[in-house]
CSV table of C-alpha atoms and ligand atoms in Angstrom, one decimal:
chain,number,residue,atom,x,y,z
O,25,MET,CA,110.1,94.5,100.8
O,26,ALA,CA,110.9,91.6,98.4
O,27,ALA,CA,109.8,92.2,94.9
O,28,ASN,CA,108.2,88.3,94.7
O,29,LEU,CA,106.0,88.0,97.7
O,30,ARG,CA,105.0,84.4,98.5
O,31,ASP,CA,101.5,83.6,99.3
O,32,GLU,CA,102.3,82.3,102.8
O,33,GLN,CA,103.9,85.8,103.6
O,34,LEU,CA,100.5,87.4,103.0
O,35,PHE,CA,97.8,87.8,105.5
O,36,PRO,CA,94.6,89.6,105.0
O,37,ARG,CA,92.8,92.5,107.2
O,38,GLU,CA,89.2,92.9,106.4
O,39,PHE,CA,88.0,96.2,106.1
O,40,VAL,CA,84.2,96.6,105.8
O,41,ARG,CA,82.2,99.7,104.7
O,42,ASN,CA,79.5,101.0,106.4
O,43,ASP,CA,77.1,99.4,103.9
O,44,GLY,CA,78.5,96.1,104.4
O,45,LEU,CA,80.9,95.9,101.1
O,46,THR,CA,84.1,94.1,102.3
O,47,LEU,CA,87.6,94.5,101.2
O,48,ASN,CA,90.5,92.3,101.9
O,49,ILE,CA,93.5,94.1,102.1
O,50,TYR,CA,96.5,91.9,102.2
O,51,GLN,CA,99.7,92.5,104.1
O,52,ALA,CA,103.3,91.1,104.2
O,53,SER,CA,104.8,89.5,107.3
O,54,ILE,CA,108.1,90.2,105.7
O,55,GLY,CA,108.8,94.0,104.9
O,56,ASP,CA,109.3,97.4,105.4
O,57,VAL,CA,106.5,99.8,107.2
O,58,GLY,CA,104.6,99.7,103.7
O,59,CYS,CA,103.5,96.3,104.3
O,60,VAL,CA,101.2,96.4,106.6
O,61,VAL,CA,98.0,99.0,107.1
O,62,TRP,CA,98.6,101.8,109.6
O,63,ASP,CA,95.6,103.1,112.1
O,64,ALA,CA,96.0,106.7,110.4
O,65,ALA,CA,94.9,105.0,107.2
O,66,LEU,CA,91.9,103.1,108.8
O,67,VAL,CA,90.7,106.3,110.3
O,68,LEU,CA,91.1,108.7,107.3
O,69,ALA,CA,89.6,105.6,104.9
O,70,LYS,CA,86.4,105.6,107.5
O,71,TYR,CA,86.4,109.7,107.0
O,72,LEU,CA,85.8,109.1,103.4
O,73,GLU,CA,82.6,107.7,104.3
O,74,SER,CA,81.2,110.4,106.8
O,75,ALA,CA,78.5,112.6,106.1
O,76,ASP,CA,81.6,115.5,104.8
O,77,PHE,CA,81.6,112.9,101.9
O,78,LEU,CA,78.1,112.1,101.3
O,79,ASN,CA,78.7,108.5,102.7
O,80,GLY,CA,81.5,108.4,100.0
O,81,ARG,CA,78.9,109.1,97.2
O,82,LEU,CA,81.2,112.7,97.0
O,83,LEU,CA,83.8,110.5,95.6
O,84,GLN,CA,82.1,109.4,92.5
O,85,ASP,CA,84.2,110.4,89.2
O,86,LYS,CA,86.5,112.4,91.5
O,87,THR,CA,90.5,112.4,90.7
O,88,VAL,CA,92.6,110.7,93.5
O,89,LEU,CA,96.1,110.5,94.1
O,90,GLU,CA,97.8,108.5,97.1
O,91,LEU,CA,101.1,109.0,98.3
O,92,GLY,CA,103.1,106.5,100.4
O,93,ALA,CA,100.2,104.3,99.9
O,94,GLY,CA,102.3,101.1,101.2
O,95,THR,CA,99.4,98.4,100.8
O,96,GLY,CA,97.1,100.4,98.8
O,97,CYS,CA,94.3,100.2,101.3
O,98,LEU,CA,93.2,104.1,101.0
O,99,GLY,CA,92.8,104.4,98.0
O,100,ILE,CA,91.6,101.1,96.7
O,101,ILE,CA,88.6,102.3,99.3
O,102,ALA,CA,88.1,105.3,97.3
O,103,ALA,CA,88.2,103.5,94.0
O,104,THR,CA,85.2,101.4,95.5
O,105,PHE,CA,83.3,104.6,95.6
O,106,GLY,CA,83.7,105.5,91.9
O,107,ALA,CA,86.7,107.4,92.3
O,108,LYS,CA,89.8,107.3,89.6
O,109,VAL,CA,92.5,106.6,91.6
O,110,CYS,CA,96.8,106.3,91.5
O,111,ILE,CA,98.4,104.8,94.4
O,112,THR,CA,101.7,105.4,94.4
O,113,ASP,CA,104.7,104.5,96.4
O,114,LEU,CA,108.3,103.4,96.2
O,115,GLU,CA,109.0,100.6,93.9
O,116,SER,CA,109.6,98.0,96.9
O,117,CYS,CA,105.8,98.7,97.5
O,118,LEU,CA,104.5,97.9,94.0
O,119,PRO,CA,103.9,94.1,93.9
O,120,LEU,CA,101.9,94.8,97.5
O,121,MET,CA,99.6,97.1,95.6
O,122,GLN,CA,99.1,95.5,92.5
O,123,ILE,CA,98.0,92.1,94.8
O,124,ASN,CA,95.4,94.3,96.5
O,125,ILE,CA,93.8,95.9,93.4
O,126,ARG,CA,94.0,92.3,91.9
O,127,GLU,CA,92.4,91.0,95.1
O,128,ASN,CA,89.8,93.7,95.6
O,129,GLU,CA,88.6,94.4,91.7
O,130,GLU,CA,85.1,92.7,92.1
O,131,GLN,CA,84.4,95.6,94.8
O,132,ILE,CA,86.0,98.5,92.4
O,133,THR,CA,83.7,100.6,90.5
O,134,GLY,CA,86.1,103.5,89.9
O,135,GLN,CA,89.2,102.8,88.2
O,136,ILE,CA,92.8,102.4,89.9
O,137,GLU,CA,96.3,101.9,88.9
O,138,ALA,CA,99.7,101.5,90.9
O,139,GLN,CA,102.5,103.6,90.2
O,140,ILE,CA,106.1,104.2,91.4
O,141,LEU,CA,106.4,107.6,93.0
O,142,ASP,CA,109.5,108.3,94.8
O,143,TRP,CA,109.2,111.8,96.5
O,144,ASN,CA,112.8,112.5,95.7
O,145,SER,CA,112.3,111.7,91.9
O,146,HIS,CA,110.7,115.6,91.1
O,147,GLU,CA,108.7,113.3,88.5
O,148,LYS,CA,105.5,115.2,87.2
O,149,LEU,CA,102.4,113.0,86.5
O,150,THR,CA,99.8,113.4,84.1
O,151,PHE,CA,97.4,113.3,86.6
O,152,ARG,CA,95.3,116.1,87.9
O,153,PRO,CA,93.9,115.6,91.3
O,154,ASP,CA,91.0,116.4,92.7
O,155,TYR,CA,92.2,114.9,96.0
O,156,ILE,CA,95.9,113.9,97.5
O,157,LEU,CA,95.4,111.3,100.3
O,158,ILE,CA,98.6,110.7,102.9
O,159,SER,CA,98.2,108.5,105.8
O,160,ASP,CA,101.2,108.2,108.1
O,161,CYS,CA,104.1,109.5,106.0
O,162,ILE,CA,105.8,111.7,108.3
O,163,TYR,CA,108.4,109.7,110.0
O,164,TYR,CA,111.7,109.9,109.0
O,165,SER,CA,113.6,113.6,108.8
O,166,GLU,CA,115.1,113.2,105.1
O,167,SER,CA,111.6,112.8,103.8
O,168,VAL,CA,110.0,115.6,105.3
O,169,LYS,CA,111.0,118.1,102.6
O,170,PRO,CA,110.8,115.8,99.8
O,171,LEU,CA,107.4,114.9,100.9
O,172,VAL,CA,106.3,118.4,101.2
O,173,ASP,CA,107.9,119.5,97.5
O,174,THR,CA,105.7,116.3,96.1
O,175,ILE,CA,102.5,117.8,98.0
O,176,ASN,CA,103.1,121.0,96.1
O,177,ARG,CA,104.3,119.9,92.7
O,178,LEU,CA,101.3,117.6,92.2
O,179,SER,CA,98.8,120.0,93.7
O,180,GLU,CA,96.4,122.0,91.4
O,181,PRO,CA,94.5,125.0,93.0
O,182,HIS,CA,91.7,123.3,93.4
O,183,THR,CA,93.3,120.1,94.8
O,184,ILE,CA,92.3,119.1,98.5
O,185,VAL,CA,94.9,117.6,100.5
O,186,LEU,CA,93.9,115.1,103.2
O,187,CYS,CA,96.6,114.2,105.4
O,188,SER,CA,96.3,111.7,108.2
O,189,TYR,CA,99.1,110.8,111.2
O,190,GLU,CA,99.4,109.5,114.5
O,191,GLU,CA,101.0,111.7,116.7
O,192,ARG,CA,104.0,110.1,118.2
O,193,THR,CA,105.8,111.7,121.2
O,194,SER,CA,109.2,109.4,121.0
O,195,GLY,CA,112.7,110.4,119.7
O,196,ASN,CA,112.6,113.3,116.9
O,197,LYS,CA,108.8,112.6,115.8
O,198,PRO,CA,107.2,115.8,117.8
O,199,GLU,CA,110.3,117.8,115.7
O,200,LEU,CA,109.5,116.4,112.3
O,201,GLN,CA,105.7,117.0,112.9
O,202,ARG,CA,106.9,120.4,113.6
O,203,HIS,CA,109.2,120.8,110.6
O,204,PHE,CA,106.6,119.0,108.2
O,205,TYR,CA,103.7,121.9,109.2
O,206,GLU,CA,106.5,124.9,109.2
O,207,LEU,CA,106.9,123.8,105.4
O,208,ILE,CA,103.4,123.1,104.5
O,209,GLU,CA,102.1,126.5,105.6
O,210,LYS,CA,104.1,128.3,103.3
O,211,THR,CA,102.3,127.3,100.4
O,212,PHE,CA,98.9,125.8,102.0
O,213,HIS,CA,96.1,126.4,104.3
O,214,VAL,CA,95.9,124.3,107.0
O,215,THR,CA,92.9,122.6,108.9
O,216,GLU,CA,91.9,119.8,111.1
O,217,ILE,CA,88.9,117.8,110.5
O,218,PRO,CA,87.2,117.8,113.9
O,219,GLN,CA,86.8,114.7,115.8
O,220,ASN,CA,82.9,114.8,115.6
O,221,ASN,CA,83.0,114.8,111.7
O,222,GLN,CA,84.9,111.5,111.8
O,223,ASP,CA,83.9,107.9,112.0
O,224,ASP,CA,81.9,107.4,115.3
O,225,PHE,CA,84.2,104.1,115.5
O,226,TYR,CA,87.6,104.9,113.8
O,227,HIS,CA,88.6,107.8,115.5
O,228,SER,CA,91.1,108.5,118.0
O,229,SER,CA,92.7,111.4,120.1
O,230,ASP,CA,96.2,111.0,118.7
O,231,ILE,CA,95.3,110.4,115.0
O,232,HIS,CA,94.5,113.8,113.4
O,233,ILE,CA,93.3,114.4,109.8
O,234,MET,CA,94.2,117.5,108.4
O,235,LYS,CA,93.3,119.2,105.3
O,236,PHE,CA,95.5,121.5,103.4
O,237,THR,CA,94.1,123.9,100.4
O,238,LYS,CA,96.6,125.8,98.0
O,239,LYS,CA,97.3,129.6,98.8
O,240,THR,CA,96.3,131.7,96.2
M,311,SAM,C1,104.3,104.3,107.7
M,311,SAM,S1,104.1,103.7,106.0
M,311,SAM,C2,102.4,104.4,105.7
M,311,SAM,C3,101.8,103.1,104.9
M,311,SAM,C4,100.4,103.6,104.3
M,311,SAM,N1,99.9,105.0,103.8
M,311,SAM,C5,99.3,103.4,105.9
M,311,SAM,O1,98.9,104.2,106.3
M,311,SAM,O2,99.0,102.1,105.8
M,311,SAM,C6,104.9,105.1,105.0
M,311,SAM,C7,104.8,104.8,103.5
M,311,SAM,O3,105.6,105.9,103.2
M,311,SAM,C8,106.3,105.1,101.8
M,311,SAM,N2,107.6,106.4,101.6
M,311,SAM,C9,108.8,106.2,102.5
M,311,SAM,N3,109.4,107.2,101.9
M,311,SAM,C10,108.9,107.2,100.4
M,311,SAM,C11,109.5,108.1,99.3
M,311,SAM,N4,110.5,108.7,99.7
M,311,SAM,N5,109.0,108.1,98.1
M,311,SAM,C12,107.4,107.8,98.5
M,311,SAM,N6,106.9,106.9,99.4
M,311,SAM,C13,107.7,106.8,100.5
M,311,SAM,C14,106.6,103.9,102.3
M,311,SAM,O4,107.5,103.1,101.6
M,311,SAM,C15,105.5,103.4,103.3
M,311,SAM,O5,104.8,102.6,102.2
């Protein structure tokens, strides 16, 4: 994605919380996969408003780290529920994440910052997350192990990882997903959030929300 995004390249996607609070998440017409909001992000964002999260209130004062945030949509929504959030992605996504933080700052009641975090960088963060959020990040083979290593490195024993993805059947996608689970199950307990616990409208049989907790 070009570092200098121009206004005419941006178009908003409205996200309306169940209580009516409205966010405008800007997407870019030119760029890589991180420049649009993916459906798996919307499904997970809406799950953050579910009864499992006390309609979002559970996020108040929690620390939330988002990996591969793209537009930052998911993390920004967590920050509107009072969470202390760090949204991360490759350097090329930083300008769009910063635009979206700025455009929605009036709705943010918690704290939020955008940072560069490349899964290949082995970087440590001084951020101890209660939650790690990931949506639609299992999509190319070279990234599967670095992504799992990053989740491992940045998780605390108490961290809950929520990972949503759209199940794809084309090409090597089933193999990628299988490999991801093979690696993640070495160090995490893995459970799936039932569709009954998800949003009444924003759920789909081919979009999964998985929960990982560290094995002790
Ligand atoms: C399909 S997009 C999903 C974006 C966003 N999570 C969503 O669901 O709308 C995948 C994201 O992973 C990011 N990504 C890919 N490789 C990465 C890496 N090595 N380190 C950090 N982020 C990476 C991309 O830049 C992109 O934003």
